[in-house]
Tab-separated table of C-alpha atoms and ligand atoms in Angstrom:
chain	number	residue	atom	x	y	z
A	1	MET	CA	13.980	-9.556	2.283
A	2	ARG	CA	11.388	-6.892	1.693
A	3	LEU	CA	11.192	-5.858	-1.957
A	4	TYR	CA	8.803	-2.956	-1.622
A	5	PRO	CA	9.065	0.372	0.160
A	6	VAL	CA	6.645	0.932	3.039
A	7	LYS	CA	6.881	4.664	2.438
A	8	THR	CA	6.677	5.746	-1.197
A	9	PRO	CA	9.962	7.484	-2.136
A	10	TYR	CA	9.517	11.181	-2.792
A	11	ILE	CA	11.282	10.867	-6.148
A	12	LEU	CA	8.420	8.742	-7.503
A	13	GLU	CA	5.921	11.383	-6.476
A	14	ARG	CA	8.056	13.974	-8.256
A	15	LEU	CA	8.426	11.867	-11.400
A	16	PHE	CA	4.692	11.249	-11.694
A	17	PRO	CA	3.015	14.399	-10.408
A	18	HIS	CA	-0.247	13.672	-12.244
A	19	TYR	CA	-0.928	10.653	-10.086
A	20	THR	CA	-2.407	11.062	-6.620
A	21	TRP	CA	0.071	9.909	-3.960
A	22	LYS	CA	-1.530	11.638	-1.007
A	23	ARG	CA	-4.023	14.436	-0.475
A	24	SER	CA	-3.099	17.771	0.983
A	25	SER	CA	-4.865	17.916	4.289
A	26	SER	CA	-5.126	20.510	6.974
A	27	ASN	CA	-7.340	18.469	9.262
A	28	ASN	CA	-5.583	15.165	9.921
A	29	SER	CA	-7.481	13.237	7.277
A	30	ILE	CA	-6.296	9.774	6.324
A	31	TYR	CA	-7.483	7.801	3.307
A	32	LEU	CA	-7.958	4.101	3.850
A	33	THR	CA	-7.878	1.868	0.759
A	34	PHE	CA	-8.344	-1.866	0.204
A	35	ASP	CA	-7.195	-3.535	-3.007
A	36	ASP	CA	-8.073	-6.749	-4.862
A	37	GLY	CA	-11.536	-7.587	-3.498
A	38	PRO	CA	-14.247	-8.090	-2.914
A	39	THR	CA	-13.612	-11.577	-1.546
A	40	ASP	CA	-16.074	-13.804	0.274
A	41	GLU	CA	-13.319	-14.701	2.716
A	42	LEU	CA	-12.210	-11.333	4.002
A	43	ASN	CA	-14.779	-8.747	2.968
A	44	PRO	CA	-17.244	-9.546	5.814
A	45	PHE	CA	-14.469	-9.000	8.386
A	46	ILE	CA	-13.438	-5.694	6.791
A	47	ILE	CA	-17.027	-4.444	6.598
A	48	SER	CA	-17.813	-5.278	10.208
A	49	THR	CA	-14.554	-3.764	11.500
A	50	LEU	CA	-15.084	-0.531	9.578
A	51	LYS	CA	-18.652	-0.396	10.834
A	52	GLU	CA	-17.542	-0.838	14.420
A	53	TYR	CA	-15.235	2.178	14.119
A	54	GLU	CA	-17.600	4.118	11.848
A	55	VAL	CA	-14.947	4.510	9.180
A	56	LYS	CA	-15.481	4.686	5.388
A	57	ALA	CA	-12.929	3.456	2.884
A	58	ASN	CA	-12.145	3.170	-0.819
A	59	PHE	CA	-12.031	-0.300	-2.353
A	60	PHE	CA	-10.103	-0.849	-5.581
A	61	CYS	CA	-11.865	-3.897	-6.942
A	62	VAL	CA	-10.856	-6.514	-9.480
A	63	GLY	CA	-13.632	-6.807	-12.070
A	64	GLU	CA	-13.688	-10.603	-11.929
A	65	ASN	CA	-14.232	-10.449	-8.176
A	66	LEU	CA	-17.063	-7.949	-8.624
A	67	ARG	CA	-18.727	-10.485	-10.883
A	68	LYS	CA	-18.065	-13.454	-8.633
A	69	ASN	CA	-18.907	-11.754	-5.349
A	70	ARG	CA	-21.565	-9.278	-6.342
A	71	GLY	CA	-23.327	-9.590	-2.988
A	72	GLU	CA	-20.197	-8.454	-1.154
A	73	ALA	CA	-19.782	-5.538	-3.555
A	74	MET	CA	-23.380	-4.451	-2.888
A	75	LYS	CA	-22.761	-4.594	0.853
A	76	LEU	CA	-19.784	-2.260	0.467
A	77	ILE	CA	-21.917	0.238	-1.420
A	78	ASP	CA	-24.785	-0.073	1.071
A	79	GLN	CA	-22.360	0.722	3.888
A	80	GLY	CA	-21.253	3.932	2.180
A	81	HIS	CA	-17.846	2.776	0.984
A	82	ARG	CA	-16.610	3.835	-2.430
A	83	LEU	CA	-15.497	1.451	-5.174
A	84	GLY	CA	-12.769	2.044	-7.728
A	85	ASN	CA	-11.173	0.259	-10.658
A	86	HIS	CA	-8.255	-2.215	-10.334
A	87	THR	CA	-8.599	-3.766	-13.850
A	88	GLN	CA	-10.729	-6.777	-14.736
A	89	LYS	CA	-7.994	-9.371	-14.168
A	90	HIS	CA	-5.412	-7.657	-11.957
A	91	LEU	CA	-3.025	-6.916	-14.823
A	92	ASN	CA	0.574	-5.839	-14.411
A	93	GLY	CA	0.912	-2.804	-16.707
A	94	TRP	CA	4.616	-3.361	-17.281
A	95	LYS	CA	3.852	-6.753	-18.828
A	96	THR	CA	0.701	-5.808	-20.725
A	97	GLY	CA	0.159	-4.096	-24.071
A	98	MET	CA	-1.764	-0.832	-24.253
A	99	LYS	CA	-4.960	-2.188	-25.798
A	100	THR	CA	-5.263	-5.172	-23.465
A	101	TYR	CA	-4.630	-2.910	-20.476
A	102	LEU	CA	-7.204	-0.295	-21.443
A	103	ASP	CA	-9.771	-2.971	-22.365
A	104	SER	CA	-9.349	-4.532	-18.942
A	105	ILE	CA	-9.964	-1.157	-17.281
A	106	ASP	CA	-13.072	-0.622	-19.444
A	107	LEU	CA	-14.441	-4.012	-18.504
A	108	CYS	CA	-13.886	-3.431	-14.802
A	109	GLN	CA	-15.551	-0.027	-15.068
A	110	GLU	CA	-18.582	-1.631	-16.739
A	111	ASN	CA	-18.891	-3.957	-13.775
A	112	LEU	CA	-18.681	-0.979	-11.436
A	113	GLU	CA	-21.283	0.950	-13.415
A	114	GLN	CA	-23.672	-1.981	-13.201
A	115	LEU	CA	-23.455	-1.550	-9.441
A	116	GLY	CA	-24.266	2.143	-9.752
A	117	VAL	CA	-20.723	3.477	-9.368
A	118	THR	CA	-20.218	6.771	-11.188
A	119	VAL	CA	-16.749	7.876	-10.020
A	120	LYS	CA	-13.675	7.088	-12.125
A	121	LEU	CA	-10.917	6.162	-9.720
A	122	PHE	CA	-8.177	3.837	-10.907
A	123	ARG	CA	-5.372	2.110	-9.074
A	124	PRO	CA	-2.876	0.125	-11.167
A	125	PRO	CA	-2.273	-3.395	-9.807
A	126	TYR	CA	1.187	-3.644	-8.187
A	127	GLY	CA	1.485	0.114	-8.783
A	128	ARG	CA	2.894	-0.846	-12.178
A	129	ILE	CA	1.760	1.276	-15.065
A	130	THR	CA	3.843	2.599	-17.943
A	131	LYS	CA	4.018	6.310	-18.576
A	132	LYS	CA	2.018	5.935	-21.805
A	133	GLN	CA	-0.649	3.823	-20.150
A	134	GLY	CA	-0.870	6.423	-17.396
A	135	GLN	CA	-1.382	9.219	-19.934
A	136	ALA	CA	-4.097	7.236	-21.712
A	137	VAL	CA	-5.920	6.443	-18.471
A	138	LEU	CA	-5.817	10.084	-17.340
A	139	LYS	CA	-7.120	11.151	-20.743
A	140	GLN	CA	-10.140	8.932	-20.216
A	141	GLY	CA	-11.014	10.955	-17.163
A	142	TYR	CA	-9.762	8.683	-14.400
A	143	GLU	CA	-7.937	9.885	-11.336
A	144	ILE	CA	-4.984	7.540	-10.770
A	145	ILE	CA	-4.734	6.804	-7.073
A	146	MET	CA	-1.371	5.566	-5.841
A	147	TRP	CA	-0.390	5.643	-2.138
A	148	ASP	CA	2.237	6.923	0.213
A	149	VAL	CA	2.056	4.115	2.792
A	150	LEU	CA	1.991	0.393	1.977
A	151	SER	CA	1.096	-1.711	5.009
A	152	GLY	CA	2.709	-4.883	3.602
A	153	ASP	CA	-0.258	-6.902	4.910
A	154	PHE	CA	0.041	-9.245	1.893
A	155	ASP	CA	3.613	-10.170	2.881
A	156	GLN	CA	3.451	-13.506	4.657
A	157	ASN	CA	7.032	-13.129	5.847
A	158	LEU	CA	6.100	-9.997	7.750
A	159	SER	CA	4.950	-10.472	11.353
A	160	LYS	CA	1.630	-8.935	12.258
A	161	GLU	CA	3.303	-6.738	14.876
A	162	LYS	CA	5.737	-5.382	12.296
A	163	CYS	CA	2.909	-4.864	9.819
A	164	LEU	CA	1.069	-2.745	12.397
A	165	LYS	CA	4.230	-0.785	13.108
A	166	ASN	CA	4.809	-0.163	9.380
A	167	SER	CA	1.244	0.988	8.968
A	168	MET	CA	1.544	3.604	11.672
A	169	LYS	CA	5.126	4.777	11.312
A	170	TYR	CA	4.807	6.839	8.149
A	171	ILE	CA	1.193	7.955	8.355
A	172	GLY	CA	0.646	11.692	8.263
A	173	PRO	CA	-2.108	14.149	7.359
A	174	GLY	CA	-3.421	13.337	3.877
A	175	SER	CA	-1.788	9.900	3.723
A	176	ILE	CA	-3.236	7.217	1.483
A	177	ILE	CA	-2.627	3.771	2.965
A	178	VAL	CA	-3.047	0.419	1.207
A	179	PHE	CA	-4.450	-2.740	2.740
A	180	HIS	CA	-5.715	-5.806	0.875
A	181	ASP	CA	-9.012	-7.632	0.650
A	182	ASN	CA	-7.110	-10.722	-0.384
A	183	VAL	CA	-6.670	-14.035	1.452
A	184	LYS	CA	-2.897	-13.552	1.387
A	185	ALA	CA	-3.360	-10.634	3.760
A	186	GLU	CA	-5.836	-12.350	6.069
A	187	SER	CA	-3.740	-13.100	9.133
A	188	ASN	CA	-1.980	-9.722	9.162
A	189	LEU	CA	-5.107	-7.726	8.395
A	190	LYS	CA	-7.212	-9.346	11.106
A	191	TYR	CA	-4.641	-8.305	13.674
A	192	VAL	CA	-3.671	-4.942	12.244
A	193	LEU	CA	-6.907	-3.317	11.070
A	194	PRO	CA	-8.765	-2.902	14.391
A	195	ARG	CA	-5.585	-1.809	16.188
A	196	PHE	CA	-4.672	0.631	13.440
A	197	LEU	CA	-8.126	2.225	13.457
A	198	GLU	CA	-8.211	2.386	17.243
A	199	GLN	CA	-4.839	4.115	17.417
A	200	MET	CA	-5.427	6.551	14.542
A	201	LEU	CA	-8.795	7.663	15.870
A	202	SER	CA	-7.462	8.053	19.405
A	203	GLU	CA	-4.764	10.376	18.018
A	204	GLY	CA	-7.442	12.626	16.558
A	205	ASN	CA	-7.249	11.576	12.912
A	206	ASN	CA	-10.320	11.153	10.779
A	207	PHE	CA	-10.877	8.924	7.773
A	208	GLU	CA	-12.211	10.333	4.539
A	209	LEU	CA	-13.136	9.015	1.112
A	210	LEU	CA	-11.155	9.682	-2.038
B	301	ZN	ZN1	-3.835	-5.418	-6.404
């Protein structure tokens, strides 16, 4: 059984209006995001696929992976992609105290700054962040980037055909879609990403950076 919504329920967007769920768009822009990387395993595939289609994306990186795979992170920056913060250790906000959570964001941001990143974009791992944590993070000047379409690429019970269908079904102008730079997503992503890009571009959409 699927335990996550592919399309973010409108009520969540209403409850947390200070988070970014999608961008208003008048020109068919879509925002492509990849969470959890950079990994040695999957990042080269993502980079080469995006290059082939001349598409730029946002990557919400785990600080520990930035440290471990610095070369991959540099390649992302060289290719014109934009990196954001996904905590140092991929923490679940609902299970983490305020200080530990904020410290983990600080640490991840330090790793980003060492790579020359100046933007303050934050995506909470699992989308789980308490209201108080959210307020504190906003106060520190971050934009909190959620999503309105979750591809489910990480779900190993989801067929790659269904994952592609999910990815395309709810996309609209201004949509923010989540994929993963994470080995769990490998088989789905390798099938879905090129087909998704091909289809979206052929329908006249363009991809922009957050
Ligand atoms: Zn994540």
